[in-house]
Amino acid sequence: MSKSDSKSVGQDKLLSKHDLNQIWYRWGFTHLSSMSYEKIQGHSWAYSYIPFANKFYKNDIEKKRRLLQRHSMFYNTEPQTGQLINGIVASLEEQIAMGKDVSEEMPVNIKTTLMGPLAGIGDSIIQGIIVPILLSIGMSLAKGGSPLGPIFYIVAYGIIGPTISYIAFHSGYKLGVNAIDIIVGENSKRITDAFNILGVMVVGALAANTIVLKTIAKIPMGGKTESLENVLNGIFPGLLPLAMVLLGWWLVSSKQMTATKVILIMTVIVTIGCLIGLF
Amino acid sequence: MDTSLFFPALLTGIFCYLGAIETPWLFGMSGGFYIVGRPLVAGLLVGLAFGDIKSGILCGLAVQAVFIANLSTGGATNSEITYAAYGGIGLAMATTKNPAIAVTLAILIGQTFGLIFYNGRMALYSFWNARAEKAADQADTRGITLNHLVYPQITTFILRAVPVFLAIFYGKGLVNWLINSIPEIITHIIQVLGGVLPALGIALLMGIVIKNKTHLIFFMAGFVLLSFAKLSMIAIVFIAALVAYMYYFASSNKGTGNGESETKEATESAVNTDDEYEDDDLF
């Protein structure tokens, strides 16, 4: 594509399929490759726009500099579902490069506004639903040491992860700024809430399925001793795991504790419990 | 020294690098952290490296159960799953091939050395970030590539592959000594802790998905469907999807009373009714 083409006003597409895919996979590969607490995924944006900068701002070093600068800021979202934002920003950067009436702050604002909401929904879908469920299936297939379990997981997530990333990027690009209304609009809030309900229920089941805490204490019952675990199971199966996870949730959400502190508290509880013969 | 351990230990170290959260080579997190980084997959890979797939997978399976709710949000993590998986399974494979030993070692490594290395690297990378930012200020695309991709990856390779390789190659004696000299009560505490650790990952997940304390009822419903009704996870996903759909349906038809029609109109009218559900004092 020549320089004069990109300046013509009537044109509404500048990026070829190849340009777009370059932005997609450059982010897809390197989103966390320079991950620090200070920037998280920030510099991956600049990296994914290098071919774009070299192609469209070849003769305008000042614009190229501003493009790379505005894509070197702190950024953090779920990087697979979050490709939706990369798609929206690609459509905005395309319009900026064509000289259309889009301000250079617009991509920055979009990134800071959307990264939070998309991280919330993305983390609950990927880490809360898809990964644990595929792992549960893989683990049941791997019983007895069968390689089928890990192979199932590799193939299943190997297809699902990149597919989510690809679809999210291209739908973000197609919708452009209209996607924002869809993401922060009222109807989307209800869809997000509904997904959250799905997530909360699955996480509840996951808690019952994965946390293991049994008491070995015995209590006297009508002359002989009965295992406390059996008594508890008769009332509420999984009561101890439930108590543990609710404690963890309370410490994390109400007390704002860090993961490390909660680990220490749980270690202390388990140690004391073991020493007094409870667990 | 056992030289036959050289290649398995080296491969395990390289896998530990490939499964890291910051590794780009396998389509970022998709193929790295979420696939090679999972203990279930680590079991297969380490099993291949040591030429004993079955024992590897059994160790991977046991470690995976502890780390199933591993979570990474905003750079913070509850345990370093990659060091835990490759260090724990690798050392177990080099010694007793016992899954219980793999779990104990994985917890010890993941909660101590793993987190120290992880947080150290996160802090260290600010150095490369500052250089990448300077490169962007000068429109130096080569500088961005070097400081975003090349130098950080060399750093992370050194911090992951090398310690895991050394630990497995030289750690055999130490692990054997640990296994023989750790008092039984400590092993018991670590085993119980392994069962409890998923509670933290799940608590962090709850922090993300539970926006309103009344939603705890959905958590309880999911919990009892498994603990009382003994349904499988897949069955519960479908029930949860049904509940979510009804929740969506109910919230988009507030006030109309007409279930099936005019969803769009209802969408707008529902805006007003949302307020009463956002009152935090309700619970």
PDB file of C-alpha atoms in Angstrom, chain A residues 24-26 28-41 43-47 50 53-54 61 64-66 68-69 72 76 78-80 83 119-121 123-124 126-129 131-140 142-151 153-155 157-159 161-162 165 186-187 189-214 216 234-239 241-242 244-250 252-254 257-260 262-263 266-267 270-271 274-275 279, chain B residues 21-31 33-35 38 40-41 43-45 53-54 57-58 61 64-65 67-79 111 115 118-119 121-130 132-133 135-142 144-145 147-149 152-153 185 188-190 192-200 202-211 213 215-228 230 233-234 236-245 247-248 251-253 263 266-268 270-271 274 278:
ATOM      1  CA  TRP A  24      -2.785 -10.247  16.816  1.00  0.00           C
ATOM      2  CA  TYR A  25       0.017 -12.793  17.029  1.00  0.00           C
ATOM      3  CA  ARG A  26       2.694 -10.393  18.242  1.00  0.00           C
ATOM      4  CA  GLY A  28      -0.591 -13.377  21.430  1.00  0.00           C
ATOM      5  CA  PHE A  29       2.992 -14.576  21.787  1.00  0.00           C
ATOM      6  CA  THR A  30       4.630 -11.887  23.884  1.00  0.00           C
ATOM      7  CA  HIS A  31       1.875 -10.430  26.128  1.00  0.00           C
ATOM      8  CA  LEU A  32       3.759 -11.265  29.330  1.00  0.00           C
ATOM      9  CA  SER A  33       7.330 -11.601  28.120  1.00  0.00           C
ATOM     10  CA  SER A  34       8.562  -8.550  30.049  1.00  0.00           C
ATOM     11  CA  MET A  35       6.105  -8.884  32.937  1.00  0.00           C
ATOM     12  CA  SER A  36       6.900  -6.818  36.042  1.00  0.00           C
ATOM     13  CA  TYR A  37       4.648  -5.440  38.777  1.00  0.00           C
ATOM     14  CA  GLU A  38       5.312  -1.988  37.339  1.00  0.00           C
ATOM     15  CA  LYS A  39       4.081  -2.562  33.755  1.00  0.00           C
ATOM     16  CA  ILE A  40       2.646  -6.121  33.548  1.00  0.00           C
ATOM     17  CA  GLN A  41       1.720  -6.351  29.846  1.00  0.00           C
ATOM     18  CA  HIS A  43       5.353  -3.092  26.540  1.00  0.00           C
ATOM     19  CA  SER A  44       3.763  -5.888  24.557  1.00  0.00           C
ATOM     20  CA  TRP A  45       1.540  -3.219  22.995  1.00  0.00           C
ATOM     21  CA  ALA A  46       4.517  -1.288  21.665  1.00  0.00           C
ATOM     22  CA  TYR A  47       6.054  -4.538  20.427  1.00  0.00           C
ATOM     23  CA  ILE A  50       6.337  -2.212  15.521  1.00  0.00           C
ATOM     24  CA  ALA A  53       4.803   1.905  12.966  1.00  0.00           C
ATOM     25  CA  ASN A  54       7.436   1.012  10.394  1.00  0.00           C
ATOM     26  CA  ILE A  61       9.310   9.992  13.184  1.00  0.00           C
ATOM     27  CA  LYS A  64       5.865   7.016  15.213  1.00  0.00           C
ATOM     28  CA  ARG A  65       7.394   8.098  18.517  1.00  0.00           C
ATOM     29  CA  ARG A  66       3.983   9.087  19.916  1.00  0.00           C
ATOM     30  CA  LEU A  68       5.119   3.741  20.543  1.00  0.00           C
ATOM     31  CA  GLN A  69       4.959   5.958  23.644  1.00  0.00           C
ATOM     32  CA  SER A  72       4.246   1.640  26.532  1.00  0.00           C
ATOM     33  CA  ASN A  76      -3.112  -5.564  32.589  1.00  0.00           C
ATOM     34  CA  GLU A  78      -6.729 -11.404  30.819  1.00  0.00           C
ATOM     35  CA  PRO A  79      -4.593 -11.643  27.668  1.00  0.00           C
ATOM     36  CA  GLN A  80      -6.707 -14.147  25.698  1.00  0.00           C
ATOM     37  CA  GLN A  83      -7.675  -9.506  22.650  1.00  0.00           C
ATOM     38  CA  ALA A 119      -9.924  -8.980  33.165  1.00  0.00           C
ATOM     39  CA  GLY A 120     -12.792  -9.757  35.555  1.00  0.00           C
ATOM     40  CA  ILE A 121     -14.881 -11.660  33.055  1.00  0.00           C
ATOM     41  CA  ASP A 123     -10.322 -14.542  34.549  1.00  0.00           C
ATOM     42  CA  SER A 124     -13.606 -16.021  35.703  1.00  0.00           C
ATOM     43  CA  ILE A 126     -10.618 -18.975  31.712  1.00  0.00           C
ATOM     44  CA  GLN A 127      -9.200 -19.613  35.199  1.00  0.00           C
ATOM     45  CA  GLY A 128     -12.537 -20.151  36.932  1.00  0.00           C
ATOM     46  CA  ILE A 129     -14.407 -22.327  34.441  1.00  0.00           C
ATOM     47  CA  VAL A 131      -9.124 -24.577  32.829  1.00  0.00           C
ATOM     48  CA  PRO A 132     -10.402 -26.321  36.008  1.00  0.00           C
ATOM     49  CA  ILE A 133     -13.056 -28.255  34.076  1.00  0.00           C
ATOM     50  CA  LEU A 134     -10.666 -29.427  31.346  1.00  0.00           C
ATOM     51  CA  LEU A 135      -8.184 -30.375  34.074  1.00  0.00           C
ATOM     52  CA  SER A 136     -10.844 -32.344  35.974  1.00  0.00           C
ATOM     53  CA  ILE A 137     -11.639 -34.313  32.817  1.00  0.00           C
ATOM     54  CA  GLY A 138      -7.933 -34.786  32.051  1.00  0.00           C
ATOM     55  CA  MET A 139      -7.271 -35.960  35.603  1.00  0.00           C
ATOM     56  CA  SER A 140     -10.030 -38.557  35.483  1.00  0.00           C
ATOM     57  CA  ALA A 142      -5.093 -39.980  33.623  1.00  0.00           C
ATOM     58  CA  LYS A 143      -6.063 -42.304  36.500  1.00  0.00           C
ATOM     59  CA  GLY A 144      -3.658 -45.235  36.625  1.00  0.00           C
ATOM     60  CA  GLY A 145      -0.981 -43.327  34.698  1.00  0.00           C
ATOM     61  CA  SER A 146      -2.601 -43.152  31.266  1.00  0.00           C
ATOM     62  CA  PRO A 147      -1.054 -40.512  28.933  1.00  0.00           C
ATOM     63  CA  LEU A 148      -4.538 -39.960  27.505  1.00  0.00           C
ATOM     64  CA  GLY A 149      -5.324 -37.516  30.338  1.00  0.00           C
ATOM     65  CA  PRO A 150      -2.543 -34.986  29.693  1.00  0.00           C
ATOM     66  CA  ILE A 151      -2.901 -35.427  25.920  1.00  0.00           C
ATOM     67  CA  TYR A 153      -5.849 -31.490  28.117  1.00  0.00           C
ATOM     68  CA  ILE A 154      -3.066 -30.368  25.725  1.00  0.00           C
ATOM     69  CA  VAL A 155      -5.286 -30.782  22.650  1.00  0.00           C
ATOM     70  CA  TYR A 157      -6.822 -26.179  25.669  1.00  0.00           C
ATOM     71  CA  GLY A 158      -4.457 -25.902  22.694  1.00  0.00           C
ATOM     72  CA  ILE A 159      -7.535 -25.418  20.522  1.00  0.00           C
ATOM     73  CA  GLY A 161      -7.156 -20.825  24.109  1.00  0.00           C
ATOM     74  CA  PRO A 162      -5.899 -19.548  20.735  1.00  0.00           C
ATOM     75  CA  SER A 165      -7.889 -15.092  21.361  1.00  0.00           C
ATOM     76  CA  GLU A 186     -26.651  -2.409  30.270  1.00  0.00           C
ATOM     77  CA  ASN A 187     -27.362  -5.580  28.331  1.00  0.00           C
ATOM     78  CA  LYS A 189     -23.760  -5.979  32.283  1.00  0.00           C
ATOM     79  CA  ARG A 190     -26.545  -8.536  32.588  1.00  0.00           C
ATOM     80  CA  ILE A 191     -24.712 -11.037  30.377  1.00  0.00           C
ATOM     81  CA  THR A 192     -21.590 -10.511  32.496  1.00  0.00           C
ATOM     82  CA  ASP A 193     -23.643 -10.956  35.677  1.00  0.00           C
ATOM     83  CA  ALA A 194     -25.150 -14.158  34.291  1.00  0.00           C
ATOM     84  CA  PHE A 195     -21.658 -15.468  33.422  1.00  0.00           C
ATOM     85  CA  ASN A 196     -20.606 -14.586  36.931  1.00  0.00           C
ATOM     86  CA  ILE A 197     -23.461 -16.672  38.336  1.00  0.00           C
ATOM     87  CA  LEU A 198     -22.265 -19.567  36.175  1.00  0.00           C
ATOM     88  CA  GLY A 199     -18.749 -18.946  37.462  1.00  0.00           C
ATOM     89  CA  VAL A 200     -19.826 -18.765  41.116  1.00  0.00           C
ATOM     90  CA  MET A 201     -21.699 -22.089  40.890  1.00  0.00           C
ATOM     91  CA  VAL A 202     -18.833 -23.857  39.121  1.00  0.00           C
ATOM     92  CA  VAL A 203     -16.356 -22.458  41.655  1.00  0.00           C
ATOM     93  CA  GLY A 204     -18.615 -23.790  44.442  1.00  0.00           C
ATOM     94  CA  ALA A 205     -18.525 -27.245  42.894  1.00  0.00           C
ATOM     95  CA  LEU A 206     -14.783 -26.930  42.366  1.00  0.00           C
ATOM     96  CA  ALA A 207     -14.350 -26.149  46.067  1.00  0.00           C
ATOM     97  CA  ALA A 208     -16.229 -29.307  47.034  1.00  0.00           C
ATOM     98  CA  ASN A 209     -14.264 -31.326  44.477  1.00  0.00           C
ATOM     99  CA  THR A 210     -10.702 -30.195  45.196  1.00  0.00           C
ATOM    100  CA  ILE A 211     -10.265 -29.181  48.832  1.00  0.00           C
ATOM    101  CA  VAL A 212      -9.484 -32.143  51.058  1.00  0.00           C
ATOM    102  CA  LEU A 213      -9.622 -31.746  54.817  1.00  0.00           C
ATOM    103  CA  LYS A 214     -10.617 -34.619  57.075  1.00  0.00           C
ATOM    104  CA  ILE A 216      -9.079 -37.907  62.509  1.00  0.00           C
ATOM    105  CA  GLY A 234     -23.861 -37.273  58.250  1.00  0.00           C
ATOM    106  CA  ILE A 235     -24.770 -33.621  58.861  1.00  0.00           C
ATOM    107  CA  PHE A 236     -23.018 -31.835  56.010  1.00  0.00           C
ATOM    108  CA  PRO A 237     -20.530 -33.594  53.701  1.00  0.00           C
ATOM    109  CA  GLY A 238     -17.509 -31.415  53.121  1.00  0.00           C
ATOM    110  CA  LEU A 239     -18.156 -29.094  56.052  1.00  0.00           C
ATOM    111  CA  PRO A 241     -13.367 -27.812  53.329  1.00  0.00           C
ATOM    112  CA  LEU A 242     -16.296 -25.388  53.144  1.00  0.00           C
ATOM    113  CA  MET A 244     -11.695 -23.402  55.114  1.00  0.00           C
ATOM    114  CA  VAL A 245     -12.648 -21.826  51.785  1.00  0.00           C
ATOM    115  CA  LEU A 246     -15.114 -19.404  53.412  1.00  0.00           C
ATOM    116  CA  LEU A 247     -12.386 -18.360  55.842  1.00  0.00           C
ATOM    117  CA  GLY A 248     -10.015 -17.826  52.906  1.00  0.00           C
ATOM    118  CA  TRP A 249     -12.592 -15.791  51.012  1.00  0.00           C
ATOM    119  CA  TRP A 250     -13.339 -13.650  54.062  1.00  0.00           C
ATOM    120  CA  VAL A 252      -9.086 -12.105  50.943  1.00  0.00           C
ATOM    121  CA  SER A 253     -12.189 -10.004  50.273  1.00  0.00           C
ATOM    122  CA  SER A 254     -13.149  -8.438  53.605  1.00  0.00           C
ATOM    123  CA  MET A 257      -5.139  -9.872  52.838  1.00  0.00           C
ATOM    124  CA  THR A 258      -2.501 -10.918  50.321  1.00  0.00           C
ATOM    125  CA  ALA A 259      -2.272 -14.518  49.153  1.00  0.00           C
ATOM    126  CA  THR A 260       0.993 -15.012  51.060  1.00  0.00           C
ATOM    127  CA  VAL A 262      -3.530 -16.298  53.828  1.00  0.00           C
ATOM    128  CA  ILE A 263      -1.103 -19.163  53.101  1.00  0.00           C
ATOM    129  CA  MET A 266      -3.752 -21.670  56.733  1.00  0.00           C
ATOM    130  CA  THR A 267      -0.352 -23.238  57.488  1.00  0.00           C
ATOM    131  CA  VAL A 270      -3.160 -26.920  59.775  1.00  0.00           C
ATOM    132  CA  THR A 271      -0.031 -27.185  61.956  1.00  0.00           C
ATOM    133  CA  CYS A 274      -2.198 -31.691  63.285  1.00  0.00           C
ATOM    134  CA  LEU A 275      -0.328 -31.206  66.569  1.00  0.00           C
ATOM    135  CA  PHE A 279      -6.371 -33.509  61.319  1.00  0.00           C
TER     136      PHE A 279
ATOM    137  CA  ILE B  21       3.932 -17.490  32.706  1.00  0.00           C
ATOM    138  CA  GLU B  22       6.276 -15.076  30.895  1.00  0.00           C
ATOM    139  CA  THR B  23       7.404 -17.477  28.133  1.00  0.00           C
ATOM    140  CA  PRO B  24       6.300 -16.365  24.648  1.00  0.00           C
ATOM    141  CA  TRP B  25       7.299 -19.345  22.483  1.00  0.00           C
ATOM    142  CA  LEU B  26       4.120 -21.450  22.735  1.00  0.00           C
ATOM    143  CA  PHE B  27       1.629 -18.691  21.952  1.00  0.00           C
ATOM    144  CA  GLY B  28       2.109 -16.941  25.255  1.00  0.00           C
ATOM    145  CA  MET B  29       0.068 -18.105  28.195  1.00  0.00           C
ATOM    146  CA  SER B  30      -2.160 -20.280  25.976  1.00  0.00           C
ATOM    147  CA  GLY B  31       0.473 -22.925  25.283  1.00  0.00           C
ATOM    148  CA  PHE B  33       1.485 -21.287  31.377  1.00  0.00           C
ATOM    149  CA  TYR B  34      -1.906 -22.882  30.728  1.00  0.00           C
ATOM    150  CA  ILE B  35      -0.587 -26.069  29.054  1.00  0.00           C
ATOM    151  CA  ARG B  38       0.091 -27.425  34.411  1.00  0.00           C
ATOM    152  CA  LEU B  40      -0.767 -32.774  34.782  1.00  0.00           C
ATOM    153  CA  VAL B  41       1.130 -31.969  31.552  1.00  0.00           C
ATOM    154  CA  GLY B  43       3.970 -35.214  34.635  1.00  0.00           C
ATOM    155  CA  LEU B  44       3.827 -36.432  31.022  1.00  0.00           C
ATOM    156  CA  LEU B  45       6.803 -34.284  29.916  1.00  0.00           C
ATOM    157  CA  ILE B  53       5.856 -42.060  31.450  1.00  0.00           C
ATOM    158  CA  LYS B  54       3.575 -43.938  33.834  1.00  0.00           C
ATOM    159  CA  ILE B  57       1.895 -39.059  35.031  1.00  0.00           C
ATOM    160  CA  LEU B  58       1.054 -40.499  38.456  1.00  0.00           C
ATOM    161  CA  LEU B  61      -1.757 -36.252  38.743  1.00  0.00           C
ATOM    162  CA  GLN B  64      -2.172 -31.278  39.900  1.00  0.00           C
ATOM    163  CA  ALA B  65      -4.800 -32.026  42.543  1.00  0.00           C
ATOM    164  CA  PHE B  67      -2.596 -26.873  42.314  1.00  0.00           C
ATOM    165  CA  ILE B  68      -5.907 -27.152  40.429  1.00  0.00           C
ATOM    166  CA  ALA B  69      -7.091 -23.772  41.643  1.00  0.00           C
ATOM    167  CA  ASN B  70      -3.797 -22.019  40.970  1.00  0.00           C
ATOM    168  CA  LEU B  71      -4.549 -18.463  40.089  1.00  0.00           C
ATOM    169  CA  SER B  72      -2.660 -15.580  38.582  1.00  0.00           C
ATOM    170  CA  THR B  73      -4.341 -12.190  38.519  1.00  0.00           C
ATOM    171  CA  GLY B  74      -2.618  -8.896  37.971  1.00  0.00           C
ATOM    172  CA  GLY B  75       0.796 -10.462  38.350  1.00  0.00           C
ATOM    173  CA  ALA B  76       0.045 -11.776  41.850  1.00  0.00           C
ATOM    174  CA  THR B  77      -0.049 -15.506  42.317  1.00  0.00           C
ATOM    175  CA  ASN B  78      -0.905 -17.852  45.176  1.00  0.00           C
ATOM    176  CA  SER B  79       1.934 -20.270  44.463  1.00  0.00           C
ATOM    177  CA  GLN B 111       5.591 -21.860  48.373  1.00  0.00           C
ATOM    178  CA  LEU B 115       7.626 -17.481  45.140  1.00  0.00           C
ATOM    179  CA  TYR B 118       9.010 -15.255  40.974  1.00  0.00           C
ATOM    180  CA  ASN B 119       8.768 -12.052  42.983  1.00  0.00           C
ATOM    181  CA  ARG B 121      12.112 -11.630  38.758  1.00  0.00           C
ATOM    182  CA  MET B 122       8.974  -9.423  38.749  1.00  0.00           C
ATOM    183  CA  ALA B 123      10.977  -6.722  40.544  1.00  0.00           C
ATOM    184  CA  LEU B 124      14.045  -7.237  38.357  1.00  0.00           C
ATOM    185  CA  TYR B 125      12.071  -6.804  35.129  1.00  0.00           C
ATOM    186  CA  SER B 126      11.377  -3.155  35.967  1.00  0.00           C
ATOM    187  CA  PHE B 127      14.963  -2.659  34.787  1.00  0.00           C
ATOM    188  CA  TRP B 128      14.156  -3.966  31.282  1.00  0.00           C
ATOM    189  CA  ASN B 129      10.841  -2.047  31.340  1.00  0.00           C
ATOM    190  CA  ALA B 130      12.648   1.234  31.940  1.00  0.00           C
ATOM    191  CA  ALA B 132      11.985  -0.458  26.763  1.00  0.00           C
ATOM    192  CA  GLU B 133      10.222   2.766  27.695  1.00  0.00           C
ATOM    193  CA  ALA B 135      13.476   2.989  23.477  1.00  0.00           C
ATOM    194  CA  ALA B 136       9.833   3.922  22.813  1.00  0.00           C
ATOM    195  CA  ASP B 137      10.599   7.564  23.634  1.00  0.00           C
ATOM    196  CA  GLN B 138      13.257   7.499  20.930  1.00  0.00           C
ATOM    197  CA  ALA B 139      11.097   5.548  18.432  1.00  0.00           C
ATOM    198  CA  ASP B 140      13.754   2.841  18.561  1.00  0.00           C
ATOM    199  CA  THR B 141      11.878  -0.303  17.508  1.00  0.00           C
ATOM    200  CA  ARG B 142      14.952  -2.507  17.821  1.00  0.00           C
ATOM    201  CA  ILE B 144      11.764  -2.312  22.192  1.00  0.00           C
ATOM    202  CA  THR B 145      12.254  -5.798  20.761  1.00  0.00           C
ATOM    203  CA  ASN B 147      14.152  -5.042  26.034  1.00  0.00           C
ATOM    204  CA  HIS B 148      10.661  -6.468  25.781  1.00  0.00           C
ATOM    205  CA  LEU B 149      11.542  -9.860  24.361  1.00  0.00           C
ATOM    206  CA  PRO B 152      13.957 -10.545  29.623  1.00  0.00           C
ATOM    207  CA  GLN B 153      13.750 -14.024  28.101  1.00  0.00           C
ATOM    208  CA  ILE B 185       4.592 -35.201  61.887  1.00  0.00           C
ATOM    209  CA  HIS B 188       1.774 -35.337  57.809  1.00  0.00           C
ATOM    210  CA  ILE B 189       1.358 -31.555  58.148  1.00  0.00           C
ATOM    211  CA  ILE B 190       2.558 -31.026  54.552  1.00  0.00           C
ATOM    212  CA  VAL B 192      -2.827 -32.043  55.107  1.00  0.00           C
ATOM    213  CA  LEU B 193      -1.668 -28.639  53.852  1.00  0.00           C
ATOM    214  CA  GLY B 194      -1.666 -30.023  50.300  1.00  0.00           C
ATOM    215  CA  GLY B 195      -5.357 -30.809  50.685  1.00  0.00           C
ATOM    216  CA  VAL B 196      -6.105 -27.347  52.075  1.00  0.00           C
ATOM    217  CA  LEU B 197      -4.049 -25.249  49.613  1.00  0.00           C
ATOM    218  CA  PRO B 198      -6.672 -25.322  46.805  1.00  0.00           C
ATOM    219  CA  ALA B 199      -8.922 -23.395  49.234  1.00  0.00           C
ATOM    220  CA  LEU B 200      -6.762 -20.309  48.717  1.00  0.00           C
ATOM    221  CA  ILE B 202     -10.728 -20.879  45.162  1.00  0.00           C
ATOM    222  CA  ALA B 203     -11.015 -18.038  47.693  1.00  0.00           C
ATOM    223  CA  LEU B 204      -9.181 -15.764  45.231  1.00  0.00           C
ATOM    224  CA  LEU B 205     -11.518 -16.878  42.435  1.00  0.00           C
ATOM    225  CA  MET B 206     -14.513 -16.150  44.686  1.00  0.00           C
ATOM    226  CA  GLY B 207     -13.087 -12.670  45.205  1.00  0.00           C
ATOM    227  CA  ILE B 208     -13.299 -12.162  41.425  1.00  0.00           C
ATOM    228  CA  VAL B 209     -16.694 -13.703  40.657  1.00  0.00           C
ATOM    229  CA  ILE B 210     -18.734 -12.852  43.765  1.00  0.00           C
ATOM    230  CA  LYS B 211     -19.714  -9.215  43.257  1.00  0.00           C
ATOM    231  CA  LYS B 213     -22.571 -11.136  49.027  1.00  0.00           C
ATOM    232  CA  HIS B 215     -24.416 -14.441  45.427  1.00  0.00           C
ATOM    233  CA  LEU B 216     -22.895 -16.717  48.024  1.00  0.00           C
ATOM    234  CA  ILE B 217     -26.095 -18.751  47.689  1.00  0.00           C
ATOM    235  CA  PHE B 218     -25.038 -19.782  44.158  1.00  0.00           C
ATOM    236  CA  PHE B 219     -21.661 -20.837  45.536  1.00  0.00           C
ATOM    237  CA  MET B 220     -23.399 -22.953  48.185  1.00  0.00           C
ATOM    238  CA  ALA B 221     -25.663 -24.481  45.518  1.00  0.00           C
ATOM    239  CA  GLY B 222     -22.651 -25.525  43.444  1.00  0.00           C
ATOM    240  CA  PHE B 223     -20.933 -26.869  46.558  1.00  0.00           C
ATOM    241  CA  VAL B 224     -23.839 -29.047  47.711  1.00  0.00           C
ATOM    242  CA  LEU B 225     -24.567 -30.336  44.179  1.00  0.00           C
ATOM    243  CA  LEU B 226     -21.144 -31.949  44.392  1.00  0.00           C
ATOM    244  CA  SER B 227     -20.851 -32.774  48.095  1.00  0.00           C
ATOM    245  CA  PHE B 228     -24.426 -33.978  48.747  1.00  0.00           C
ATOM    246  CA  LYS B 230     -22.250 -36.262  44.133  1.00  0.00           C
ATOM    247  CA  MET B 233     -18.282 -31.348  37.351  1.00  0.00           C
ATOM    248  CA  ILE B 234     -19.607 -31.565  33.790  1.00  0.00           C
ATOM    249  CA  ILE B 236     -22.864 -29.153  37.319  1.00  0.00           C
ATOM    250  CA  VAL B 237     -21.620 -26.916  34.475  1.00  0.00           C
ATOM    251  CA  PHE B 238     -24.862 -27.564  32.603  1.00  0.00           C
ATOM    252  CA  ILE B 239     -27.036 -26.947  35.665  1.00  0.00           C
ATOM    253  CA  ALA B 240     -25.062 -23.760  36.346  1.00  0.00           C
ATOM    254  CA  ALA B 241     -25.527 -22.672  32.725  1.00  0.00           C
ATOM    255  CA  LEU B 242     -29.287 -23.159  33.121  1.00  0.00           C
ATOM    256  CA  VAL B 243     -29.329 -21.121  36.338  1.00  0.00           C
ATOM    257  CA  ALA B 244     -27.229 -18.390  34.675  1.00  0.00           C
ATOM    258  CA  TYR B 245     -29.591 -18.302  31.711  1.00  0.00           C
ATOM    259  CA  TYR B 247     -30.834 -15.257  35.926  1.00  0.00           C
ATOM    260  CA  TYR B 248     -30.184 -13.376  32.697  1.00  0.00           C
ATOM    261  CA  SER B 251     -33.052  -9.674  34.974  1.00  0.00           C
ATOM    262  CA  SER B 252     -33.949  -8.616  31.432  1.00  0.00           C
ATOM    263  CA  ASN B 253     -37.693  -8.903  31.933  1.00  0.00           C
ATOM    264  CA  THR B 263     -36.761  -8.360  25.379  1.00  0.00           C
ATOM    265  CA  ALA B 266     -37.439  -4.686  28.720  1.00  0.00           C
ATOM    266  CA  THR B 267     -33.721  -4.110  28.472  1.00  0.00           C
ATOM    267  CA  GLU B 268     -34.301  -0.396  28.742  1.00  0.00           C
ATOM    268  CA  ALA B 270     -34.782  -2.823  33.540  1.00  0.00           C
ATOM    269  CA  VAL B 271     -32.214  -0.066  33.904  1.00  0.00           C
ATOM    270  CA  ASP B 274     -31.378  -2.442  38.919  1.00  0.00           C
ATOM    271  CA  GLU B 278     -27.129  -3.014  44.222  1.00  0.00           C
TER     272      GLU B 278
END
